[in-house]
PDB file of C-alpha atoms in Angstrom:
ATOM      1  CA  UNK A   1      -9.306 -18.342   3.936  1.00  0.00           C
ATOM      2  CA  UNK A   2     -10.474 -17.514   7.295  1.00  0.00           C
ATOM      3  CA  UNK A   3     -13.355 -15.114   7.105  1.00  0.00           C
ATOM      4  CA  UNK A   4     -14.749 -13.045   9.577  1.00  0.00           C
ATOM      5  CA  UNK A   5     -18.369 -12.716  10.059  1.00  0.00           C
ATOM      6  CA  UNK A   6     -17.613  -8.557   9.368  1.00  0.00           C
ATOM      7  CA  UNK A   7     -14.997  -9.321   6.755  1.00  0.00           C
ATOM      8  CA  UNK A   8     -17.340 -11.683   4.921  1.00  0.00           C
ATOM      9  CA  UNK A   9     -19.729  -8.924   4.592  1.00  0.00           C
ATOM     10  CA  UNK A  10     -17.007  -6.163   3.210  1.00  0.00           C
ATOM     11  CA  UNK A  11     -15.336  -8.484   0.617  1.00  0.00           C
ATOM     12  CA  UNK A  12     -18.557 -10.217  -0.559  1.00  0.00           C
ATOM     13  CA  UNK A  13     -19.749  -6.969  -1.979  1.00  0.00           C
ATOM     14  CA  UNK A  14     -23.198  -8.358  -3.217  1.00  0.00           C
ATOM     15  CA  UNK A  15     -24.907  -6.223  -6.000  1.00  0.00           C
ATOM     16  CA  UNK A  16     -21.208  -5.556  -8.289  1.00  0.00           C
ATOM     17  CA  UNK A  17     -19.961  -6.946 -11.333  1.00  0.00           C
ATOM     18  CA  UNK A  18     -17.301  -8.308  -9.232  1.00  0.00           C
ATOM     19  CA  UNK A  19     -16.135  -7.612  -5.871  1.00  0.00           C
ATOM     20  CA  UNK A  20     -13.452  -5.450  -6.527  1.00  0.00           C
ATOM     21  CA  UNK A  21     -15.429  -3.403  -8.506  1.00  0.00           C
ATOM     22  CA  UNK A  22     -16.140   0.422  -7.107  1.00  0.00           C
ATOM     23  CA  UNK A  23     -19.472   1.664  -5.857  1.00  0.00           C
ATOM     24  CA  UNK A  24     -20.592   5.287  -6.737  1.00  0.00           C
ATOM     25  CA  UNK A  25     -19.930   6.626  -3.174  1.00  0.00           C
ATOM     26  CA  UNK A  26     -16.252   4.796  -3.390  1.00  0.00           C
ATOM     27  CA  UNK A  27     -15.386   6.617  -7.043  1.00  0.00           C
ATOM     28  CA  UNK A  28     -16.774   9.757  -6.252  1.00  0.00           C
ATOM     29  CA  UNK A  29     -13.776   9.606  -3.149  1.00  0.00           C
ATOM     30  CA  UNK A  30     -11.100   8.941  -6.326  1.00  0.00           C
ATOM     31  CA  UNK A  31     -12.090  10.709  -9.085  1.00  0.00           C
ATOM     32  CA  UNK A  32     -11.199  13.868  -7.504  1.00  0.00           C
ATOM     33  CA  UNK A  33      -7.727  12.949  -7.025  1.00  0.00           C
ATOM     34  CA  UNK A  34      -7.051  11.687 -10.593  1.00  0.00           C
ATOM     35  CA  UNK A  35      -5.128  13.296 -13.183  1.00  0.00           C
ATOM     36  CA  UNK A  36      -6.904  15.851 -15.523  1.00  0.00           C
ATOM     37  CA  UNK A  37      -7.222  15.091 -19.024  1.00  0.00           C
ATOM     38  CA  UNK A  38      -4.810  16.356 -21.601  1.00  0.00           C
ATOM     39  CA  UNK A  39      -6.200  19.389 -23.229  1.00  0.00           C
ATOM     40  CA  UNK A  40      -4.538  18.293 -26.583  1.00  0.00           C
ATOM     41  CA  UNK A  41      -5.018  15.694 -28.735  1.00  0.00           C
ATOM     42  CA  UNK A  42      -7.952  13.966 -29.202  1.00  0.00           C
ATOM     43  CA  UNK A  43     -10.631  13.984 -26.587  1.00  0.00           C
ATOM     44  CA  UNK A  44     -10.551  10.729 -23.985  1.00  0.00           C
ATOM     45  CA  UNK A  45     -12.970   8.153 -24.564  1.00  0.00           C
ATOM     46  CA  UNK A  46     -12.016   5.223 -22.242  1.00  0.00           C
ATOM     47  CA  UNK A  47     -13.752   5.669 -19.044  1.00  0.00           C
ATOM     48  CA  UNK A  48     -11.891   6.177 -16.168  1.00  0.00           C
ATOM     49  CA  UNK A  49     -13.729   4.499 -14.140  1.00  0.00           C
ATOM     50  CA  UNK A  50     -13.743   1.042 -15.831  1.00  0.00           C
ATOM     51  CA  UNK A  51      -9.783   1.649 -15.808  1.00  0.00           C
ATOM     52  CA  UNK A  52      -9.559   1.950 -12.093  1.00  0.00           C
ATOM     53  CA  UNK A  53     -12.258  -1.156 -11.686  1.00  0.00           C
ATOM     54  CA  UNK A  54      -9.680  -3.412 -14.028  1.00  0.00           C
ATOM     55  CA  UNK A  55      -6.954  -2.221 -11.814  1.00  0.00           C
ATOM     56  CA  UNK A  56      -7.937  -3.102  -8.560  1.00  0.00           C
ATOM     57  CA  UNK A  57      -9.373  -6.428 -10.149  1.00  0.00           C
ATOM     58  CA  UNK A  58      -6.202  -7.217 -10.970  1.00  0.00           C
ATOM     59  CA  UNK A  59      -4.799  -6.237  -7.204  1.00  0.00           C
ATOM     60  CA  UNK A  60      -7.514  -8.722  -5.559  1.00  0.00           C
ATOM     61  CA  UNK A  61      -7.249 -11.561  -8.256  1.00  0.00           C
ATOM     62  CA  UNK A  62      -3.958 -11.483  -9.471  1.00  0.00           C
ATOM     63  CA  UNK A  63      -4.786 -12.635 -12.631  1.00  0.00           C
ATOM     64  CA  UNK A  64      -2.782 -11.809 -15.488  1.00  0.00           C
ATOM     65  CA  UNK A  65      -2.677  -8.517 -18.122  1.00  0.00           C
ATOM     66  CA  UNK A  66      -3.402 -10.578 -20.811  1.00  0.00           C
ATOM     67  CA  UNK A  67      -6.384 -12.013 -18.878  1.00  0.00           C
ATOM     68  CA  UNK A  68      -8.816  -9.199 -18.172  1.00  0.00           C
ATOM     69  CA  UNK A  69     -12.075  -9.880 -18.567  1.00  0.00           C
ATOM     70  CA  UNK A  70     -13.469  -8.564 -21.796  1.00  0.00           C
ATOM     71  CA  UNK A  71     -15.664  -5.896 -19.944  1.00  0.00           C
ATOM     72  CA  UNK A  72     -12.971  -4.028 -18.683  1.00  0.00           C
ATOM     73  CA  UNK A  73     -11.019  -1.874 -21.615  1.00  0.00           C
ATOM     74  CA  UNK A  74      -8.226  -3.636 -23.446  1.00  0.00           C
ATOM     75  CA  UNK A  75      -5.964  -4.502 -21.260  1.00  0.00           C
ATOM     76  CA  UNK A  76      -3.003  -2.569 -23.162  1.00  0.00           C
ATOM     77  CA  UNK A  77      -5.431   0.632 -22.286  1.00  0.00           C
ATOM     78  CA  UNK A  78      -5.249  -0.651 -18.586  1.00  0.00           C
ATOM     79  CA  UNK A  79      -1.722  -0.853 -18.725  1.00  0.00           C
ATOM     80  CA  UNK A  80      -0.730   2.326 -20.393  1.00  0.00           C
ATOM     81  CA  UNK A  81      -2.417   3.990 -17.423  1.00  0.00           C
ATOM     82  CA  UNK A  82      -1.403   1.697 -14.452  1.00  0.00           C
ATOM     83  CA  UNK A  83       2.337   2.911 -15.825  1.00  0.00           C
ATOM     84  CA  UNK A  84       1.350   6.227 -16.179  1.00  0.00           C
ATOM     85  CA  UNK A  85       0.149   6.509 -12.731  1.00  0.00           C
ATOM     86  CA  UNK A  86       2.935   4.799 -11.864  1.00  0.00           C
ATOM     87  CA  UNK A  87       5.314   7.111 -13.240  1.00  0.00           C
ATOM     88  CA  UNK A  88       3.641  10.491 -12.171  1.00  0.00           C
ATOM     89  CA  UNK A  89       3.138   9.405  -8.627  1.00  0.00           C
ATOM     90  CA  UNK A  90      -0.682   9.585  -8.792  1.00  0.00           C
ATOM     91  CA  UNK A  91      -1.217   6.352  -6.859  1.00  0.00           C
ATOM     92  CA  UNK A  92       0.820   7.825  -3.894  1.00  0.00           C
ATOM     93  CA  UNK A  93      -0.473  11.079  -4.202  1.00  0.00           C
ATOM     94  CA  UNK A  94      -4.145   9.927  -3.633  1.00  0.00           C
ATOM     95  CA  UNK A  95      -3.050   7.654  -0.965  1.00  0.00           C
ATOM     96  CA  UNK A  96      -1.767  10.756   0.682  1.00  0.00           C
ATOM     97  CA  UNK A  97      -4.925  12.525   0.354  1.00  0.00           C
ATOM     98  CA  UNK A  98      -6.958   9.730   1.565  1.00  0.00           C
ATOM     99  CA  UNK A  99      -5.091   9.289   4.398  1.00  0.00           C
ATOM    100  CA  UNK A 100      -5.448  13.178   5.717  1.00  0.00           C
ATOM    101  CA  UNK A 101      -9.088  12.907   4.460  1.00  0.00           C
ATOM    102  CA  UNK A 102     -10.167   9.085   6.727  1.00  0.00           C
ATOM    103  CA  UNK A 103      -7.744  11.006   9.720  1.00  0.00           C
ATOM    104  CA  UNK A 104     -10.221  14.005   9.895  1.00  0.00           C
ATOM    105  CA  UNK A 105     -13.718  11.456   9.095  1.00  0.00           C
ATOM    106  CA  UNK A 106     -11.756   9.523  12.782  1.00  0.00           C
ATOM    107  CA  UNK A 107     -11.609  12.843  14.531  1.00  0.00           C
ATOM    108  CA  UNK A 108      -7.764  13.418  14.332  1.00  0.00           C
ATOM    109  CA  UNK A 109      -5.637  15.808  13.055  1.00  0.00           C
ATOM    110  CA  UNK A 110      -5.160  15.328   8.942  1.00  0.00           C
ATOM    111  CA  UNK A 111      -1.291  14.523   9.308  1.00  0.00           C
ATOM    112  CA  UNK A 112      -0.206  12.222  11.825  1.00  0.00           C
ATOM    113  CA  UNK A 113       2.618  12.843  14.625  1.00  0.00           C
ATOM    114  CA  UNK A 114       3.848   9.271  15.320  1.00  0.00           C
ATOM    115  CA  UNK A 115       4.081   6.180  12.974  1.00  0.00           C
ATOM    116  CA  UNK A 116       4.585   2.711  13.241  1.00  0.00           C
ATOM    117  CA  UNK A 117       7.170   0.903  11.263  1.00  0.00           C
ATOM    118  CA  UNK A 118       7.928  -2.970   9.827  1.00  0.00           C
ATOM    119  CA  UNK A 119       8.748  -5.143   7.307  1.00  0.00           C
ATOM    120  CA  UNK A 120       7.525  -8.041   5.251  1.00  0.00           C
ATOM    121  CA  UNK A 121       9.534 -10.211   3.411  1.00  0.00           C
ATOM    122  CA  UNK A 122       8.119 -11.958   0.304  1.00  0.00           C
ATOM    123  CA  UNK A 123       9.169 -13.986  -2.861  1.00  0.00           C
ATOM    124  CA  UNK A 124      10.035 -12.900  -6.334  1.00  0.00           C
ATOM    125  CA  UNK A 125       9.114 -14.573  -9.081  1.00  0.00           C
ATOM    126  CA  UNK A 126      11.229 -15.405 -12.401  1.00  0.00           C
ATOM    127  CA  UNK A 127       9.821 -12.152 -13.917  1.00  0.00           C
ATOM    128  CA  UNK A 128      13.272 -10.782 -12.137  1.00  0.00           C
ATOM    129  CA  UNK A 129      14.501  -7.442 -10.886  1.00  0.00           C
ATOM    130  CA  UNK A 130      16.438  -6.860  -8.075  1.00  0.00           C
ATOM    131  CA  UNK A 131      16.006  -8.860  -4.851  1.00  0.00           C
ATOM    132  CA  UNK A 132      18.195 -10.632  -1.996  1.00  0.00           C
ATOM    133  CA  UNK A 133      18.591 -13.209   0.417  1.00  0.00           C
ATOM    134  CA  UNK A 134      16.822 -12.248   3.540  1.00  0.00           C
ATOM    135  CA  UNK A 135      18.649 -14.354   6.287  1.00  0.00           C
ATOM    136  CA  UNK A 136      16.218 -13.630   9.264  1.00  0.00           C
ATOM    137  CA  UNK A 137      13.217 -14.484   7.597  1.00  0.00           C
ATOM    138  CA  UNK A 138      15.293 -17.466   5.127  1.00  0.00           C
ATOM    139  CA  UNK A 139      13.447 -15.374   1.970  1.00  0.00           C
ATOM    140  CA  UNK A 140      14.859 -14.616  -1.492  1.00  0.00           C
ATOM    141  CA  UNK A 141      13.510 -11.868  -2.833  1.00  0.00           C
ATOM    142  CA  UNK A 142      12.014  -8.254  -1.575  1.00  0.00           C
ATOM    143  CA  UNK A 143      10.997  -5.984   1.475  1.00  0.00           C
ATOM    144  CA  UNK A 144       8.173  -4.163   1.654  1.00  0.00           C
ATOM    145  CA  UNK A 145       9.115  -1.381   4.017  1.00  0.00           C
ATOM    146  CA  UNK A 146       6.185   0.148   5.464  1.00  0.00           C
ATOM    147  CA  UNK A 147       5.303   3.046   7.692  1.00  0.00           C
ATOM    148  CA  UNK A 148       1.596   3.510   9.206  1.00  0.00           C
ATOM    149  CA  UNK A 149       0.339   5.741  11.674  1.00  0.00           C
ATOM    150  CA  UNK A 150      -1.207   4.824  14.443  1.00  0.00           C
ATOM    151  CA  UNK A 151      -4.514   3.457  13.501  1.00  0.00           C
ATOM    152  CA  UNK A 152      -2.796   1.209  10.898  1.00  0.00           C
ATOM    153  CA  UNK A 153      -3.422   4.138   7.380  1.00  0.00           C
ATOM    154  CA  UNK A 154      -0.373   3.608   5.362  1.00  0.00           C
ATOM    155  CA  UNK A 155       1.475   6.648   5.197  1.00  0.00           C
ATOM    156  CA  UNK A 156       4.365   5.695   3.470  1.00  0.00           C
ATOM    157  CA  UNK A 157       6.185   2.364   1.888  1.00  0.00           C
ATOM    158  CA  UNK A 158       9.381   1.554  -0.227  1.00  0.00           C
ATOM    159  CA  UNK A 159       9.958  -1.821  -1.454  1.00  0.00           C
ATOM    160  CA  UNK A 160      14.309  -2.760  -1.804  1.00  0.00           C
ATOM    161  CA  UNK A 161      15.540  -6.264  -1.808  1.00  0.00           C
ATOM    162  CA  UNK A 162      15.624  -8.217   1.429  1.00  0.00           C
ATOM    163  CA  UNK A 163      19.106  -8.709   1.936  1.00  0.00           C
ATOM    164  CA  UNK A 164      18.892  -5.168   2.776  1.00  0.00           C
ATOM    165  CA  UNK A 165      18.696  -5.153   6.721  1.00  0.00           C
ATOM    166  CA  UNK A 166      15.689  -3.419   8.502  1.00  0.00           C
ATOM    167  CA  UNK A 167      17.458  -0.830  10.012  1.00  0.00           C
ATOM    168  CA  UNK A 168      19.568   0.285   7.039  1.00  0.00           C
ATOM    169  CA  UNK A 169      15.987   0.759   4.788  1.00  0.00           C
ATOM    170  CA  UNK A 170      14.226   2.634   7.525  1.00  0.00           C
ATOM    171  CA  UNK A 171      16.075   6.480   6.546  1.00  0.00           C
ATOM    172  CA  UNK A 172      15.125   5.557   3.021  1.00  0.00           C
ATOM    173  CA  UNK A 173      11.761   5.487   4.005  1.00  0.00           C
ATOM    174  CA  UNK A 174      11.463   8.010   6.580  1.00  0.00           C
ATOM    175  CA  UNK A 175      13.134  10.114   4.095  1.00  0.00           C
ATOM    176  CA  UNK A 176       9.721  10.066   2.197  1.00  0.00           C
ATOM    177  CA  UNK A 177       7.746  11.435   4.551  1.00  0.00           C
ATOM    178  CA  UNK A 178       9.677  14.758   5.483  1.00  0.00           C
ATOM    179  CA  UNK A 179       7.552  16.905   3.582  1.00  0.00           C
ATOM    180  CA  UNK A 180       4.323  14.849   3.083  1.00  0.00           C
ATOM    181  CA  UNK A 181       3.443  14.248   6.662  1.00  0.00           C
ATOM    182  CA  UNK A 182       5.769  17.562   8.209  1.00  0.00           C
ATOM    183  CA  UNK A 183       4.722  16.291  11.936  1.00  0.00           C
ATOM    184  CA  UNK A 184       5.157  13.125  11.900  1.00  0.00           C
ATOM    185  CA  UNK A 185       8.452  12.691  14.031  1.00  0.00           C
ATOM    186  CA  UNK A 186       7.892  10.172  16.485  1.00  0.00           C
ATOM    187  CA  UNK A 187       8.164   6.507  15.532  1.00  0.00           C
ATOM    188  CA  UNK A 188       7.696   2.989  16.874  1.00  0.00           C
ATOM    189  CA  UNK A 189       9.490   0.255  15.928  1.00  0.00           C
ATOM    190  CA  UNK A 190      11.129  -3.717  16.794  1.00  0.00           C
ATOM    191  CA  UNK A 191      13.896  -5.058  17.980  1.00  0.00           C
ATOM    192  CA  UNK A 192      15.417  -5.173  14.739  1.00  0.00           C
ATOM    193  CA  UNK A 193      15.285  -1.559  14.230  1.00  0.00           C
ATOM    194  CA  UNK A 194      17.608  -0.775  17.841  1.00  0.00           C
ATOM    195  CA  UNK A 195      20.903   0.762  17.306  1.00  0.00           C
ATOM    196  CA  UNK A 196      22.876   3.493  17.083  1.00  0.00           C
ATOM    197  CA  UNK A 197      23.466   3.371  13.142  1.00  0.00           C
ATOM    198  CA  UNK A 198      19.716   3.946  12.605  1.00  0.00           C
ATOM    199  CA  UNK A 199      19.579   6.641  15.641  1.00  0.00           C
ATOM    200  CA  UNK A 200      22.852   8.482  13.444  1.00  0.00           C
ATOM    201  CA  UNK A 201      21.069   8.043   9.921  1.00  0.00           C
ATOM    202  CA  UNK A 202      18.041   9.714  11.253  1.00  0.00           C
ATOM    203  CA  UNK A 203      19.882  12.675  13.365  1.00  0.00           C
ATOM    204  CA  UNK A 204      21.081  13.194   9.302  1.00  0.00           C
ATOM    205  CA  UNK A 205      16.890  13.516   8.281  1.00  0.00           C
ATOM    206  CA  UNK A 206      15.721  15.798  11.206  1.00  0.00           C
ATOM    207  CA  UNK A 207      14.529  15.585  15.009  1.00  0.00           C
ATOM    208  CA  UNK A 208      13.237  12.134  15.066  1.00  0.00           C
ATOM    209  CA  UNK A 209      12.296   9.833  18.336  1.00  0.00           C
ATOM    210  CA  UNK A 210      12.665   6.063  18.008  1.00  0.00           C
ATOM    211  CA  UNK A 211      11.086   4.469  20.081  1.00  0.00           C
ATOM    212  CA  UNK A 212      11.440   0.521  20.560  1.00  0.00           C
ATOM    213  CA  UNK A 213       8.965  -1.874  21.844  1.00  0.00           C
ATOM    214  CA  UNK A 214      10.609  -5.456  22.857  1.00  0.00           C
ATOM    215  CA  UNK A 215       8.643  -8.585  23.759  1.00  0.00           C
ATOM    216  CA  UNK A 216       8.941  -9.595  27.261  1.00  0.00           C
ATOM    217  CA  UNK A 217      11.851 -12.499  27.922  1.00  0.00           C
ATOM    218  CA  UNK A 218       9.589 -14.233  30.139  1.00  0.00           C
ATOM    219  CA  UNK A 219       6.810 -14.107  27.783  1.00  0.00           C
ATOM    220  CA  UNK A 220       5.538 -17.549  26.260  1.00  0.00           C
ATOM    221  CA  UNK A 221       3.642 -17.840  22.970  1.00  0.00           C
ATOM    222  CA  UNK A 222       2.135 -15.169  21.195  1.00  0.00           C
ATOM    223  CA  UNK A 223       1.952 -11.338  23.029  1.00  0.00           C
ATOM    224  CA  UNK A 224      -0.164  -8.634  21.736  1.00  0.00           C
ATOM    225  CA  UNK A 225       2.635  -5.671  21.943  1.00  0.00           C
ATOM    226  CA  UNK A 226       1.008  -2.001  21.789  1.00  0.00           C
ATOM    227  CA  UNK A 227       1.111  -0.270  18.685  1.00  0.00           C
ATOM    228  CA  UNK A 228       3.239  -3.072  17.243  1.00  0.00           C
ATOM    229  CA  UNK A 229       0.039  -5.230  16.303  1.00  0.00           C
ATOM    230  CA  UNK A 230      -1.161  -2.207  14.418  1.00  0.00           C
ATOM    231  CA  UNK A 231       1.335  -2.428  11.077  1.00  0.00           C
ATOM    232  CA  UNK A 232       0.627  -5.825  11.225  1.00  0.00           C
ATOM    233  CA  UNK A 233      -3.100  -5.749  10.694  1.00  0.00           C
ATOM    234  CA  UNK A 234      -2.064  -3.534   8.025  1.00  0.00           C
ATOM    235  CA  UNK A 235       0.274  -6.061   6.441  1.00  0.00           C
ATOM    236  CA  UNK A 236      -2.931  -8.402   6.596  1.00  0.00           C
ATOM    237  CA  UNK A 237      -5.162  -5.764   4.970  1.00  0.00           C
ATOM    238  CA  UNK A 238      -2.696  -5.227   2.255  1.00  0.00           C
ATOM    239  CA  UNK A 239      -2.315  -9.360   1.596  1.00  0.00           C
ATOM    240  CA  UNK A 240      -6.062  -9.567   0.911  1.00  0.00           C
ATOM    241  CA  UNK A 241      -4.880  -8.514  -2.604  1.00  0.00           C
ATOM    242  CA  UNK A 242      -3.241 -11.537  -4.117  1.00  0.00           C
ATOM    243  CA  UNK A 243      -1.172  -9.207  -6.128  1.00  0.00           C
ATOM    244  CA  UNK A 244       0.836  -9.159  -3.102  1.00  0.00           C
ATOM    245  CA  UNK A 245       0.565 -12.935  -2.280  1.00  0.00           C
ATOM    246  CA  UNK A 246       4.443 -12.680  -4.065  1.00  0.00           C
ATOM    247  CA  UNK A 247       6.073 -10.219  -5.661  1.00  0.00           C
ATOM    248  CA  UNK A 248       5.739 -10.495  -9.513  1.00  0.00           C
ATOM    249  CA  UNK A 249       6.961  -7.322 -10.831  1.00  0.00           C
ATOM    250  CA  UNK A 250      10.039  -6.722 -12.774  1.00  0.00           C
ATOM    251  CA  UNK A 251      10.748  -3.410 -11.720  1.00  0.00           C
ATOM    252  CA  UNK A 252      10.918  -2.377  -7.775  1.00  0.00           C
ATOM    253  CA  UNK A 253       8.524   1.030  -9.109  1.00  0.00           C
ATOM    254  CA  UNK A 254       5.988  -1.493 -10.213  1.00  0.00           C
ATOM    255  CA  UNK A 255       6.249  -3.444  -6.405  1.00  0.00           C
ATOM    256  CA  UNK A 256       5.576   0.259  -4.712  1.00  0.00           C
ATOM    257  CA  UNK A 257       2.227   1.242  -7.164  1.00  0.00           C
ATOM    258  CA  UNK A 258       0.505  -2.310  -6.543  1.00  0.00           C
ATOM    259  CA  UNK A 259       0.987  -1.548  -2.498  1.00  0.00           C
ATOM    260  CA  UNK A 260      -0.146   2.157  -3.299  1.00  0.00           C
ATOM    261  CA  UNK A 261      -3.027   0.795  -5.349  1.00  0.00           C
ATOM    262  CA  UNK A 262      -3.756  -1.420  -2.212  1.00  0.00           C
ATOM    263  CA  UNK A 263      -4.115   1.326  -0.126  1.00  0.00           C
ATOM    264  CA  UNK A 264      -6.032   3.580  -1.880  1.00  0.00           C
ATOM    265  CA  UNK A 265      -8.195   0.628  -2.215  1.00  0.00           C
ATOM    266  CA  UNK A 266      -8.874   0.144   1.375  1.00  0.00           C
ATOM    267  CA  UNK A 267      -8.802   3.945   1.899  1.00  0.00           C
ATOM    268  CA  UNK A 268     -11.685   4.816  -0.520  1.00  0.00           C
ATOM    269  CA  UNK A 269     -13.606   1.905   0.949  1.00  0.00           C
ATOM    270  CA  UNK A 270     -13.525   3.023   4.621  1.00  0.00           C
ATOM    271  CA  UNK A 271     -14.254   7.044   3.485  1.00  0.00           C
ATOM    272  CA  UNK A 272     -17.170   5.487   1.766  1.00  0.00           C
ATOM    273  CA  UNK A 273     -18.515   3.767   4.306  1.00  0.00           C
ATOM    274  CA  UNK A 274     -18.142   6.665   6.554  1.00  0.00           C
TER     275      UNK A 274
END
């Protein structure tokens, strides 16, 4: 892979167990966005912590349940609270407090007014689930709809299986965001999002602007396009998990916590840093 001279430096994380592991400064930004403990039962002994470090170990190596390192809790401990998580919507709601939280460290308003919106197509695996044939980008399996703002923060993603064209799984997806980010109204998009079927499906959702940025005809090779680029980098951000190299999951819930676990990743990394 193609380092960086300032990636290199961010991913090597010298000093950890391993590099995915969290530093003080980065759990201190999560804890305070995990659920409480029950206040029945017996009292919790696993440590948090070491759950959210086997987590995002499994995100950046993809390595399998079954093959956690033993210094991480048993992996059927792991799992019981990835699905919890999972279930309860924790993973997006930290992502959504992150977000606000490295908006107002930038200097900008905690809830974004304009987005940016794509696609990326990727590969199942035989662990099944639904999925489709994606014609445009000749892929059989999922779409990972996703919706930044303008610096390239993910605000919002669904995952759906690709046959399912762009600009039919955008209202889904706007649809999200409604109450979570109440300005955010104003979005940018492709080519492959033009149309009036999308422009009626979101007159349905609210007072939303679509705005559509086409490459030049007499452009040759590769053109930066403004704000386009920035979902993009995001999509590249996100792959540095190989979680996401394919999609492995069985279950399209599964497909949305490992992007949400990517995120809050990234998230807690830059608030630490800041």
């Amino acid at each position: 892979m193609a380092w960086t001279e300032i990636t290199r430096l961010k991913y090597r994380r010298d000093g950890l167990r391993y590099a995915s592991d969290t530093t003080d400064e980065e759990w201190a930004v999560i804890v305070a966005h995990l659920p409480p403990a029950h206040r029945r039962g017996r009292p919790r002994e696993t440590s948090l912590r070491r759950v959210v470090d086997a987590i995002f170990y499994i995100a950046q190596s993809c390595c399998q349940w079954r093959m956690l390192p033993k210094e991480f809790p048993p992996f059927t401990t792991v799992q019981y609270y990835f699905y919890r998580w999972r279930d309860d919507g924790s993973w997006q709601s930290i992502n959504h407090a992150l977000v606000m939280c490295a908006r107002e460290l930038a200097g900008r308003e905690a809830s974004p007014s304009a987005g940016v919106i794509d696609s990326q197509s990727v590969k199942t695996t035989e662990a099944g689930g639904p999925r489709g044939y994606d014609a445009g980008k000749k892929v059989k399996g999922r779409k990972r709809h996703l919706l930044t703002d303008t610096t390239g923060l993910l605000v919002a993603a669904i995952v759906h299986p690709g046959d399912i064209q762009d600009r039919d799984g955008a209202p889904a997806l706007l649809a999200t965001v409604r109450r979570a980010f109440p300005w955010l109204r104003h979005v940018f998009a492709d080519a492959a999002y033009a149309g009036g079927k999308l422009e009626q499906a979101l007159a349905r959702l609210g007072n939303w602007t679509l705005e559509i940025l086409r490459r030049s005809d007499a452009a040759t090779g590769f053109e930066l396009l403004p704000r386009r680029w920035v979902v993009e980098r995001t999509i590249a951000w996100l792959n540095r998990n190989r979680r996401l190299a394919k999609d492995f999951e069985a279950s399209l819930e599964s497909a949305h916590a490992w992007l949400m676990i990517a995120s809050v990743k990234l998230l807690s990394r830059r608030i630490a840093r800041a």
